[in-house]
């Protein structure tokens, strides 16, 4: 096997990784606890998906970039990642606003118990994990678009 070519097996050896099953479960827990006709949810969800696609595109290209290209794009990638994090915090706030069960997905995604008025600072330690979940969502939307 070629160790220098990215694989799911290599990913599973990384810190704070999420298995496909864990990502599927987080996704399902979000969807089963919302009113899918609620405009607040639909607006935030659309932002989550768009920011996930943007972030995933940059992250997928990262391993093929030269050091100079990475240097030029690094702040943009960070901004994209921060947008993803902010959108998940907004989703949690929509859940709170509508008294929907958020605990099943927030605890697994953020690796934290309840935090009142969660901020990006609160979840920054787990930003790679949350970014991985954003990549999963982009994958789900990509394969369902065929």
CSV table of C-alpha atoms in Angstrom, one decimal:
chain,number,residue,atom,x,y,z
A,1,UNK,CA,0.0,0.0,0.0
A,2,UNK,CA,1.2,3.5,-0.8
A,3,UNK,CA,1.5,5.3,2.6
A,4,UNK,CA,1.9,8.7,0.9
A,5,UNK,CA,-1.5,8.6,-0.8
A,6,UNK,CA,-4.3,9.7,1.6
A,7,UNK,CA,-6.7,7.0,2.6
A,8,UNK,CA,-9.5,6.5,5.1
A,9,UNK,CA,-7.3,4.1,7.0
A,10,UNK,CA,-4.7,6.9,7.4
A,11,UNK,CA,-7.3,9.3,8.6
A,12,UNK,CA,-8.6,6.9,11.2
A,13,UNK,CA,-5.1,7.0,12.9
A,14,UNK,CA,-5.4,10.8,13.4
A,15,UNK,CA,-6.3,12.5,16.6
A,16,UNK,CA,-10.0,13.3,17.2
A,17,UNK,CA,-11.0,11.6,14.0
A,18,UNK,CA,-14.6,10.7,13.3
A,19,UNK,CA,-15.6,7.5,11.6
A,20,UNK,CA,-18.1,7.5,8.8
A,21,UNK,CA,-20.6,5.9,11.2
A,22,UNK,CA,-20.1,8.7,13.8
A,23,UNK,CA,-20.5,11.4,11.1
A,24,UNK,CA,-23.6,9.7,9.8
A,25,UNK,CA,-25.0,9.5,13.4
A,26,UNK,CA,-24.4,13.2,14.0
A,27,UNK,CA,-26.0,14.1,10.7
A,28,UNK,CA,-29.0,11.9,11.5
A,29,UNK,CA,-29.3,13.4,15.0
A,30,UNK,CA,-29.5,16.9,13.5
A,31,UNK,CA,-32.1,16.0,10.9
A,32,UNK,CA,-34.4,14.0,13.2
A,33,UNK,CA,-34.6,16.7,15.8
A,34,UNK,CA,-35.6,19.7,13.6
A,35,UNK,CA,-38.7,21.0,11.9
A,36,UNK,CA,-37.4,20.7,8.3
A,37,UNK,CA,-39.9,23.4,7.2
A,38,UNK,CA,-38.6,25.9,9.7
A,39,UNK,CA,-37.1,28.9,7.8
A,40,UNK,CA,-34.5,29.6,10.5
A,41,UNK,CA,-33.2,26.1,10.2
A,42,UNK,CA,-33.3,26.1,6.4
A,43,UNK,CA,-31.3,29.3,6.2
A,44,UNK,CA,-28.6,28.2,8.7
A,45,UNK,CA,-28.5,24.7,7.1
A,46,UNK,CA,-28.0,26.3,3.6
A,47,UNK,CA,-25.1,28.3,5.1
A,48,UNK,CA,-23.6,25.3,6.7
A,49,UNK,CA,-23.7,23.3,3.5
A,50,UNK,CA,-22.3,26.2,1.4
A,51,UNK,CA,-19.5,26.9,3.9
A,52,UNK,CA,-18.7,23.2,4.1
A,53,UNK,CA,-18.4,22.9,0.4
A,54,UNK,CA,-16.1,25.9,0.2
A,55,UNK,CA,-13.9,24.7,3.1
A,56,UNK,CA,-13.8,21.1,1.7
A,57,UNK,CA,-12.6,22.4,-1.7
A,58,UNK,CA,-9.7,24.3,-0.2
A,59,UNK,CA,-8.9,21.5,2.2
A,60,UNK,CA,-8.9,18.8,-0.5
A,61,UNK,CA,-6.6,21.0,-2.7
A,62,UNK,CA,-4.2,21.6,0.2
A,63,UNK,CA,-2.0,18.5,-0.2
A,64,UNK,CA,-1.4,19.4,-3.8
A,65,UNK,CA,-0.4,23.0,-3.2
A,66,UNK,CA,3.2,24.2,-3.2
A,67,UNK,CA,4.4,25.9,0.0
A,68,UNK,CA,4.0,29.3,-1.6
A,69,UNK,CA,0.4,28.5,-2.6
A,70,UNK,CA,-0.3,27.4,0.9
A,71,UNK,CA,1.2,30.5,2.3
A,72,UNK,CA,-1.0,32.6,0.0
A,73,UNK,CA,-4.2,30.7,0.8
A,74,UNK,CA,-3.7,30.0,4.5
A,75,UNK,CA,-5.6,33.0,5.9
A,76,UNK,CA,-8.4,32.3,3.4
A,77,UNK,CA,-8.6,28.6,4.5
A,78,UNK,CA,-8.7,29.7,8.1
A,79,UNK,CA,-11.5,32.2,7.4
A,80,UNK,CA,-13.5,29.4,5.6
A,81,UNK,CA,-12.9,27.1,8.6
A,82,UNK,CA,-14.0,29.8,11.0
A,83,UNK,CA,-17.2,30.3,9.0
A,84,UNK,CA,-18.0,26.6,9.3
A,85,UNK,CA,-17.5,26.7,13.0
A,86,UNK,CA,-19.7,29.8,13.3
A,87,UNK,CA,-22.4,28.2,11.3
A,88,UNK,CA,-22.5,25.2,13.6
A,89,UNK,CA,-22.8,27.5,16.6
A,90,UNK,CA,-25.6,29.3,14.9
A,91,UNK,CA,-27.3,25.9,14.2
A,92,UNK,CA,-27.0,25.1,17.9
A,93,UNK,CA,-28.6,28.4,18.8
A,94,UNK,CA,-31.5,27.7,16.4
A,95,UNK,CA,-32.0,24.4,18.2
A,96,UNK,CA,-32.1,26.2,21.5
A,97,UNK,CA,-34.4,28.9,20.2
A,98,UNK,CA,-36.9,26.3,19.1
A,99,UNK,CA,-36.4,23.9,22.1
A,100,UNK,CA,-35.2,21.1,19.8
A,101,UNK,CA,-32.9,18.4,21.2
A,102,UNK,CA,-29.4,19.5,20.5
A,103,UNK,CA,-27.6,17.2,23.0
A,104,UNK,CA,-27.3,14.2,20.7
A,105,UNK,CA,-25.3,15.9,18.1
A,106,UNK,CA,-23.5,18.8,19.9
A,107,UNK,CA,-21.9,16.6,22.5
A,108,UNK,CA,-20.5,14.2,19.8
A,109,UNK,CA,-19.4,17.0,17.4
A,110,UNK,CA,-18.0,19.5,19.9
A,111,UNK,CA,-16.8,16.9,22.5
A,112,UNK,CA,-18.3,19.1,25.2
A,113,UNK,CA,-21.2,18.9,27.5
A,114,UNK,CA,-23.7,21.8,27.5
A,115,UNK,CA,-22.1,25.2,27.2
A,116,UNK,CA,-24.4,28.2,27.5
A,117,UNK,CA,-23.9,30.6,24.7
A,118,UNK,CA,-21.1,28.6,23.1
A,119,UNK,CA,-18.6,30.6,21.1
A,120,UNK,CA,-15.9,29.7,18.5
A,121,UNK,CA,-13.4,30.0,21.4
A,122,UNK,CA,-15.2,27.2,23.2
A,123,UNK,CA,-14.9,24.8,20.3
A,124,UNK,CA,-11.6,25.9,18.8
A,125,UNK,CA,-9.7,23.0,20.4
A,126,UNK,CA,-11.8,20.6,18.3
A,127,UNK,CA,-11.9,22.6,15.1
A,128,UNK,CA,-10.3,19.9,13.0
A,129,UNK,CA,-13.0,17.4,14.1
A,130,UNK,CA,-15.7,19.9,13.2
A,131,UNK,CA,-14.0,20.6,9.8
A,132,UNK,CA,-14.0,16.8,9.2
A,133,UNK,CA,-17.7,16.7,9.7
A,134,UNK,CA,-18.1,19.7,7.3
A,135,UNK,CA,-16.2,17.6,4.8
A,136,UNK,CA,-18.6,14.7,5.3
A,137,UNK,CA,-21.6,17.0,4.7
A,138,UNK,CA,-20.0,18.2,1.4
A,139,UNK,CA,-19.4,14.5,0.5
A,140,UNK,CA,-23.1,13.6,1.2
A,141,UNK,CA,-24.3,16.6,-0.9
A,142,UNK,CA,-21.9,15.7,-3.7
A,143,UNK,CA,-22.9,12.1,-4.0
A,144,UNK,CA,-26.6,12.9,-3.8
A,145,UNK,CA,-26.3,15.4,-6.6
A,146,UNK,CA,-25.8,12.9,-9.3
